[in-house]
Amino acid sequence: MAEVLRDLHSAIGQLPSREYAAEAKPLQQEMQCIQEGRRRGPQLLGDILPIVFARLGVGVVQSNESGE
């Protein structure tokens, strides 16, 4: 989990401070939906994998360059 937090702090450092509110709004809405239990039914895999990985404490996976 420490690695995930470090990565998030690193990403925050790359955002201009004037964009913080705009970036936080969709995340806050998603968190509210999760907390209220409104996420029912099928979900896109791409939408739930980041949440699952974060809960499991999985860090970033480095990809090798393909050389193309």
PDB file of N, CA and C in Angstrom:
ATOM      1  N   MET A   1       0.820  -1.185   0.000  1.00  0.00           N
ATOM      2  CA  MET A   1       0.000   0.000   0.000  1.00  0.00           C
ATOM      3  C   MET A   1       0.869   1.255   0.000  1.00  0.00           C
ATOM      4  N   ALA A   2       2.007   1.182   0.629  1.00  0.00           N
ATOM      5  CA  ALA A   2       2.911   2.331   0.661  1.00  0.00           C
ATOM      6  C   ALA A   2       3.355   2.708  -0.745  1.00  0.00           C
ATOM      7  N   GLU A   3       3.572   1.706  -1.577  1.00  0.00           N
ATOM      8  CA  GLU A   3       3.996   1.974  -2.948  1.00  0.00           C
ATOM      9  C   GLU A   3       2.889   2.662  -3.750  1.00  0.00           C
ATOM     10  N   VAL A   4       1.657   2.237  -3.534  1.00  0.00           N
ATOM     11  CA  VAL A   4       0.518   2.859  -4.214  1.00  0.00           C
ATOM     12  C   VAL A   4       0.396   4.317  -3.786  1.00  0.00           C
ATOM     13  N   LEU A   5       0.518   4.573  -2.500  1.00  0.00           N
ATOM     14  CA  LEU A   5       0.444   5.945  -2.008  1.00  0.00           C
ATOM     15  C   LEU A   5       1.580   6.793  -2.559  1.00  0.00           C
ATOM     16  N   ARG A   6       2.767   6.227  -2.639  1.00  0.00           N
ATOM     17  CA  ARG A   6       3.903   6.952  -3.203  1.00  0.00           C
ATOM     18  C   ARG A   6       3.633   7.318  -4.660  1.00  0.00           C
ATOM     19  N   ASP A   7       3.074   6.365  -5.415  1.00  0.00           N
ATOM     20  CA  ASP A   7       2.752   6.624  -6.810  1.00  0.00           C
ATOM     21  C   ASP A   7       1.693   7.714  -6.952  1.00  0.00           C
ATOM     22  N   LEU A   8       0.702   7.679  -6.062  1.00  0.00           N
ATOM     23  CA  LEU A   8      -0.345   8.704  -6.108  1.00  0.00           C
ATOM     24  C   LEU A   8       0.222  10.086  -5.785  1.00  0.00           C
ATOM     25  N   HIS A   9       1.085  10.143  -4.796  1.00  0.00           N
ATOM     26  CA  HIS A   9       1.707  11.431  -4.458  1.00  0.00           C
ATOM     27  C   HIS A   9       2.577  11.928  -5.599  1.00  0.00           C
ATOM     28  N   SER A  10       3.237  11.024  -6.281  1.00  0.00           N
ATOM     29  CA  SER A  10       4.047  11.395  -7.427  1.00  0.00           C
ATOM     30  C   SER A  10       3.173  11.954  -8.544  1.00  0.00           C
ATOM     31  N   ALA A  11       2.023  11.316  -8.768  1.00  0.00           N
ATOM     32  CA  ALA A  11       1.095  11.802  -9.799  1.00  0.00           C
ATOM     33  C   ALA A  11       0.551  13.174  -9.436  1.00  0.00           C
ATOM     34  N   ILE A  12       0.248  13.381  -8.158  1.00  0.00           N
ATOM     35  CA  ILE A  12      -0.246  14.685  -7.711  1.00  0.00           C
ATOM     36  C   ILE A  12       0.779  15.773  -8.007  1.00  0.00           C
ATOM     37  N   GLY A  13       2.038  15.447  -7.812  1.00  0.00           N
ATOM     38  CA  GLY A  13       3.097  16.419  -8.064  1.00  0.00           C
ATOM     39  C   GLY A  13       3.198  16.859  -9.513  1.00  0.00           C
ATOM     40  N   GLN A  14       2.635  16.069 -10.415  1.00  0.00           N
ATOM     41  CA  GLN A  14       2.679  16.406 -11.836  1.00  0.00           C
ATOM     42  C   GLN A  14       1.483  17.242 -12.287  1.00  0.00           C
ATOM     43  N   LEU A  15       0.473  17.356 -11.421  1.00  0.00           N
ATOM     44  CA  LEU A  15      -0.722  18.137 -11.759  1.00  0.00           C
ATOM     45  C   LEU A  15      -0.557  19.584 -11.314  1.00  0.00           C
ATOM     46  N   PRO A  16      -0.961  20.517 -12.167  1.00  0.00           N
ATOM     47  CA  PRO A  16      -0.985  21.911 -11.707  1.00  0.00           C
ATOM     48  C   PRO A  16      -2.035  22.055 -10.608  1.00  0.00           C
ATOM     49  N   SER A  17      -1.758  22.835  -9.599  1.00  0.00           N
ATOM     50  CA  SER A  17      -2.670  22.963  -8.465  1.00  0.00           C
ATOM     51  C   SER A  17      -4.047  23.465  -8.874  1.00  0.00           C
ATOM     52  N   ARG A  18      -4.130  24.214  -9.946  1.00  0.00           N
ATOM     53  CA  ARG A  18      -5.435  24.717 -10.396  1.00  0.00           C
ATOM     54  C   ARG A  18      -6.334  23.594 -10.926  1.00  0.00           C
ATOM     55  N   GLU A  19      -5.764  22.414 -11.215  1.00  0.00           N
ATOM     56  CA  GLU A  19      -6.525  21.281 -11.740  1.00  0.00           C
ATOM     57  C   GLU A  19      -6.967  20.293 -10.651  1.00  0.00           C
ATOM     58  N   TYR A  20      -6.552  20.520  -9.413  1.00  0.00           N
ATOM     59  CA  TYR A  20      -6.873  19.585  -8.336  1.00  0.00           C
ATOM     60  C   TYR A  20      -8.373  19.347  -8.210  1.00  0.00           C
ATOM     61  N   ALA A  21      -9.157  20.413  -8.174  1.00  0.00           N
ATOM     62  CA  ALA A  21     -10.605  20.278  -7.979  1.00  0.00           C
ATOM     63  C   ALA A  21     -11.245  19.508  -9.132  1.00  0.00           C
ATOM     64  N   ALA A  22     -10.834  19.802 -10.358  1.00  0.00           N
ATOM     65  CA  ALA A  22     -11.397  19.122 -11.521  1.00  0.00           C
ATOM     66  C   ALA A  22     -11.045  17.639 -11.518  1.00  0.00           C
ATOM     67  N   GLU A  23      -9.835  17.300 -11.088  1.00  0.00           N
ATOM     68  CA  GLU A  23      -9.417  15.902 -11.027  1.00  0.00           C
ATOM     69  C   GLU A  23     -10.102  15.165  -9.878  1.00  0.00           C
ATOM     70  N   ALA A  24     -10.365  15.857  -8.796  1.00  0.00           N
ATOM     71  CA  ALA A  24     -10.950  15.220  -7.609  1.00  0.00           C
ATOM     72  C   ALA A  24     -12.441  14.948  -7.769  1.00  0.00           C
ATOM     73  N   LYS A  25     -13.149  15.761  -8.542  1.00  0.00           N
ATOM     74  CA  LYS A  25     -14.603  15.645  -8.623  1.00  0.00           C
ATOM     75  C   LYS A  25     -15.080  14.257  -9.068  1.00  0.00           C
ATOM     76  N   PRO A  26     -14.599  13.686 -10.199  1.00  0.00           N
ATOM     77  CA  PRO A  26     -15.086  12.359 -10.576  1.00  0.00           C
ATOM     78  C   PRO A  26     -14.676  11.271  -9.582  1.00  0.00           C
ATOM     79  N   LEU A  27     -13.523  11.415  -8.957  1.00  0.00           N
ATOM     80  CA  LEU A  27     -13.096  10.438  -7.958  1.00  0.00           C
ATOM     81  C   LEU A  27     -13.989  10.498  -6.723  1.00  0.00           C
ATOM     82  N   GLN A  28     -14.354  11.705  -6.332  1.00  0.00           N
ATOM     83  CA  GLN A  28     -15.232  11.869  -5.183  1.00  0.00           C
ATOM     84  C   GLN A  28     -16.611  11.283  -5.480  1.00  0.00           C
ATOM     85  N   GLN A  29     -17.119  11.496  -6.688  1.00  0.00           N
ATOM     86  CA  GLN A  29     -18.414  10.934  -7.068  1.00  0.00           C
ATOM     87  C   GLN A  29     -18.371   9.408  -7.072  1.00  0.00           C
ATOM     88  N   GLU A  30     -17.290   8.842  -7.571  1.00  0.00           N
ATOM     89  CA  GLU A  30     -17.149   7.383  -7.593  1.00  0.00           C
ATOM     90  C   GLU A  30     -17.076   6.824  -6.184  1.00  0.00           C
ATOM     91  N   MET A  31     -16.331   7.472  -5.314  1.00  0.00           N
ATOM     92  CA  MET A  31     -16.225   7.029  -3.928  1.00  0.00           C
ATOM     93  C   MET A  31     -17.576   7.093  -3.236  1.00  0.00           C
ATOM     94  N   GLN A  32     -18.352   8.139  -3.511  1.00  0.00           N
ATOM     95  CA  GLN A  32     -19.671   8.258  -2.916  1.00  0.00           C
ATOM     96  C   GLN A  32     -20.580   7.122  -3.384  1.00  0.00           C
ATOM     97  N   CYS A  33     -20.520   6.773  -4.663  1.00  0.00           N
ATOM     98  CA  CYS A  33     -21.322   5.662  -5.179  1.00  0.00           C
ATOM     99  C   CYS A  33     -20.952   4.353  -4.500  1.00  0.00           C
ATOM    100  N   ILE A  34     -19.667   4.137  -4.301  1.00  0.00           N
ATOM    101  CA  ILE A  34     -19.200   2.912  -3.648  1.00  0.00           C
ATOM    102  C   ILE A  34     -19.683   2.868  -2.210  1.00  0.00           C
ATOM    103  N   GLN A  35     -19.537   3.982  -1.491  1.00  0.00           N
ATOM    104  CA  GLN A  35     -19.918   4.024  -0.085  1.00  0.00           C
ATOM    105  C   GLN A  35     -21.424   3.880   0.105  1.00  0.00           C
ATOM    106  N   GLU A  36     -22.197   4.360  -0.835  1.00  0.00           N
ATOM    107  CA  GLU A  36     -23.658   4.272  -0.730  1.00  0.00           C
ATOM    108  C   GLU A  36     -24.183   2.943  -1.264  1.00  0.00           C
ATOM    109  N   GLY A  37     -23.300   2.115  -1.801  1.00  0.00           N
ATOM    110  CA  GLY A  37     -23.703   0.813  -2.287  1.00  0.00           C
ATOM    111  C   GLY A  37     -24.499   0.849  -3.580  1.00  0.00           C
ATOM    112  N   ARG A  38     -24.328   1.897  -4.358  1.00  0.00           N
ATOM    113  CA  ARG A  38     -25.096   2.032  -5.593  1.00  0.00           C
ATOM    114  C   ARG A  38     -24.465   1.307  -6.771  1.00  0.00           C
ATOM    115  N   ARG A  39     -23.339   0.714  -6.580  1.00  0.00           N
ATOM    116  CA  ARG A  39     -22.694  -0.007  -7.674  1.00  0.00           C
ATOM    117  C   ARG A  39     -23.254  -1.417  -7.707  1.00  0.00           C
ATOM    118  N   ARG A  40     -24.230  -1.623  -8.530  1.00  0.00           N
ATOM    119  CA  ARG A  40     -24.872  -2.923  -8.649  1.00  0.00           C
ATOM    120  C   ARG A  40     -24.804  -3.369 -10.099  1.00  0.00           C
ATOM    121  N   GLY A  41     -24.909  -4.661 -10.282  1.00  0.00           N
ATOM    122  CA  GLY A  41     -24.952  -5.198 -11.638  1.00  0.00           C
ATOM    123  C   GLY A  41     -23.576  -5.264 -12.282  1.00  0.00           C
ATOM    124  N   PRO A  42     -23.548  -5.608 -13.559  1.00  0.00           N
ATOM    125  CA  PRO A  42     -22.275  -5.764 -14.277  1.00  0.00           C
ATOM    126  C   PRO A  42     -21.492  -4.456 -14.340  1.00  0.00           C
ATOM    127  N   GLN A  43     -20.189  -4.579 -14.197  1.00  0.00           N
ATOM    128  CA  GLN A  43     -19.290  -3.426 -14.287  1.00  0.00           C
ATOM    129  C   GLN A  43     -18.237  -3.730 -15.340  1.00  0.00           C
ATOM    130  N   LEU A  44     -17.770  -2.701 -16.025  1.00  0.00           N
ATOM    131  CA  LEU A  44     -16.685  -2.889 -16.979  1.00  0.00           C
ATOM    132  C   LEU A  44     -15.420  -3.291 -16.222  1.00  0.00           C
ATOM    133  N   LEU A  45     -14.728  -4.268 -16.738  1.00  0.00           N
ATOM    134  CA  LEU A  45     -13.521  -4.758 -16.087  1.00  0.00           C
ATOM    135  C   LEU A  45     -12.500  -3.646 -15.894  1.00  0.00           C
ATOM    136  N   GLY A  46     -12.360  -2.802 -16.891  1.00  0.00           N
ATOM    137  CA  GLY A  46     -11.419  -1.681 -16.799  1.00  0.00           C
ATOM    138  C   GLY A  46     -11.774  -0.686 -15.711  1.00  0.00           C
ATOM    139  N   ASP A  47     -13.048  -0.651 -15.319  1.00  0.00           N
ATOM    140  CA  ASP A  47     -13.478   0.251 -14.248  1.00  0.00           C
ATOM    141  C   ASP A  47     -13.201  -0.311 -12.862  1.00  0.00           C
ATOM    142  N   ILE A  48     -13.291  -1.641 -12.738  1.00  0.00           N
ATOM    143  CA  ILE A  48     -13.137  -2.214 -11.397  1.00  0.00           C
ATOM    144  C   ILE A  48     -11.724  -2.701 -11.093  1.00  0.00           C
ATOM    145  N   LEU A  49     -10.933  -3.000 -12.101  1.00  0.00           N
ATOM    146  CA  LEU A  49      -9.576  -3.499 -11.829  1.00  0.00           C
ATOM    147  C   LEU A  49      -8.727  -2.526 -11.012  1.00  0.00           C
ATOM    148  N   PRO A  50      -8.703  -1.233 -11.334  1.00  0.00           N
ATOM    149  CA  PRO A  50      -7.896  -0.330 -10.500  1.00  0.00           C
ATOM    150  C   PRO A  50      -8.336  -0.331  -9.036  1.00  0.00           C
ATOM    151  N   ILE A  51      -9.639  -0.439  -8.805  1.00  0.00           N
ATOM    152  CA  ILE A  51     -10.144  -0.468  -7.433  1.00  0.00           C
ATOM    153  C   ILE A  51      -9.689  -1.746  -6.729  1.00  0.00           C
ATOM    154  N   VAL A  52      -9.806  -2.868  -7.422  1.00  0.00           N
ATOM    155  CA  VAL A  52      -9.394  -4.152  -6.843  1.00  0.00           C
ATOM    156  C   VAL A  52      -7.897  -4.152  -6.570  1.00  0.00           C
ATOM    157  N   PHE A  53      -7.093  -3.698  -7.541  1.00  0.00           N
ATOM    158  CA  PHE A  53      -5.647  -3.674  -7.355  1.00  0.00           C
ATOM    159  C   PHE A  53      -5.253  -2.765  -6.188  1.00  0.00           C
ATOM    160  N   ALA A  54      -5.899  -1.617  -6.076  1.00  0.00           N
ATOM    161  CA  ALA A  54      -5.572  -0.701  -4.986  1.00  0.00           C
ATOM    162  C   ALA A  54      -5.906  -1.336  -3.633  1.00  0.00           C
ATOM    163  N   ARG A  55      -7.024  -2.032  -3.560  1.00  0.00           N
ATOM    164  CA  ARG A  55      -7.397  -2.689  -2.303  1.00  0.00           C
ATOM    165  C   ARG A  55      -6.439  -3.810  -1.942  1.00  0.00           C
ATOM    166  N   LEU A  56      -5.899  -4.471  -2.964  1.00  0.00           N
ATOM    167  CA  LEU A  56      -4.951  -5.556  -2.723  1.00  0.00           C
ATOM    168  C   LEU A  56      -3.532  -5.044  -2.501  1.00  0.00           C
ATOM    169  N   GLY A  57      -3.319  -3.763  -2.745  1.00  0.00           N
ATOM    170  CA  GLY A  57      -1.998  -3.192  -2.558  1.00  0.00           C
ATOM    171  C   GLY A  57      -1.031  -3.507  -3.676  1.00  0.00           C
ATOM    172  N   VAL A  58      -1.562  -3.796  -4.862  1.00  0.00           N
ATOM    173  CA  VAL A  58      -0.708  -4.106  -6.010  1.00  0.00           C
ATOM    174  C   VAL A  58      -0.107  -2.812  -6.541  1.00  0.00           C
ATOM    175  N   GLY A  59       1.192  -2.823  -6.776  1.00  0.00           N
ATOM    176  CA  GLY A  59       1.876  -1.644  -7.287  1.00  0.00           C
ATOM    177  C   GLY A  59       1.825  -1.579  -8.803  1.00  0.00           C
ATOM    178  N   VAL A  60       2.582  -0.676  -9.330  1.00  0.00           N
ATOM    179  CA  VAL A  60       2.647  -0.471 -10.772  1.00  0.00           C
ATOM    180  C   VAL A  60       3.478  -1.578 -11.401  1.00  0.00           C
ATOM    181  N   VAL A  61       3.015  -2.080 -12.537  1.00  0.00           N
ATOM    182  CA  VAL A  61       3.753  -3.101 -13.282  1.00  0.00           C
ATOM    183  C   VAL A  61       4.524  -2.416 -14.391  1.00  0.00           C
ATOM    184  N   GLN A  62       5.817  -2.664 -14.459  1.00  0.00           N
ATOM    185  CA  GLN A  62       6.647  -2.078 -15.496  1.00  0.00           C
ATOM    186  C   GLN A  62       6.609  -2.963 -16.731  1.00  0.00           C
ATOM    187  N   SER A  63       6.358  -2.366 -17.875  1.00  0.00           N
ATOM    188  CA  SER A  63       6.358  -3.092 -19.138  1.00  0.00           C
ATOM    189  C   SER A  63       7.704  -2.921 -19.828  1.00  0.00           C
ATOM    190  N   ASN A  64       8.153  -3.979 -20.479  1.00  0.00           N
ATOM    191  CA  ASN A  64       9.377  -3.884 -21.261  1.00  0.00           C
ATOM    192  C   ASN A  64       9.064  -3.268 -22.604  1.00  0.00           C
ATOM    193  N   GLU A  65      10.011  -2.506 -23.145  1.00  0.00           N
ATOM    194  CA  GLU A  65       9.809  -1.927 -24.464  1.00  0.00           C
ATOM    195  C   GLU A  65       9.842  -3.039 -25.499  1.00  0.00           C
ATOM    196  N   SER A  66       8.964  -2.939 -26.479  1.00  0.00           N
ATOM    197  CA  SER A  66       8.895  -3.987 -27.497  1.00  0.00           C
ATOM    198  C   SER A  66       9.930  -3.802 -28.584  1.00  0.00           C
ATOM    199  N   GLY A  67      10.499  -2.619 -28.669  1.00  0.00           N
ATOM    200  CA  GLY A  67      11.518  -2.367 -29.683  1.00  0.00           C
ATOM    201  C   GLY A  67      10.940  -1.955 -31.028  1.00  0.00           C
ATOM    202  N   GLU A  68       9.641  -1.756 -31.069  1.00  0.00           N
ATOM    203  CA  GLU A  68       8.997  -1.357 -32.322  1.00  0.00           C
ATOM    204  C   GLU A  68       9.122   0.117 -32.544  1.00  0.00           C
TER     205      GLU A  68
END
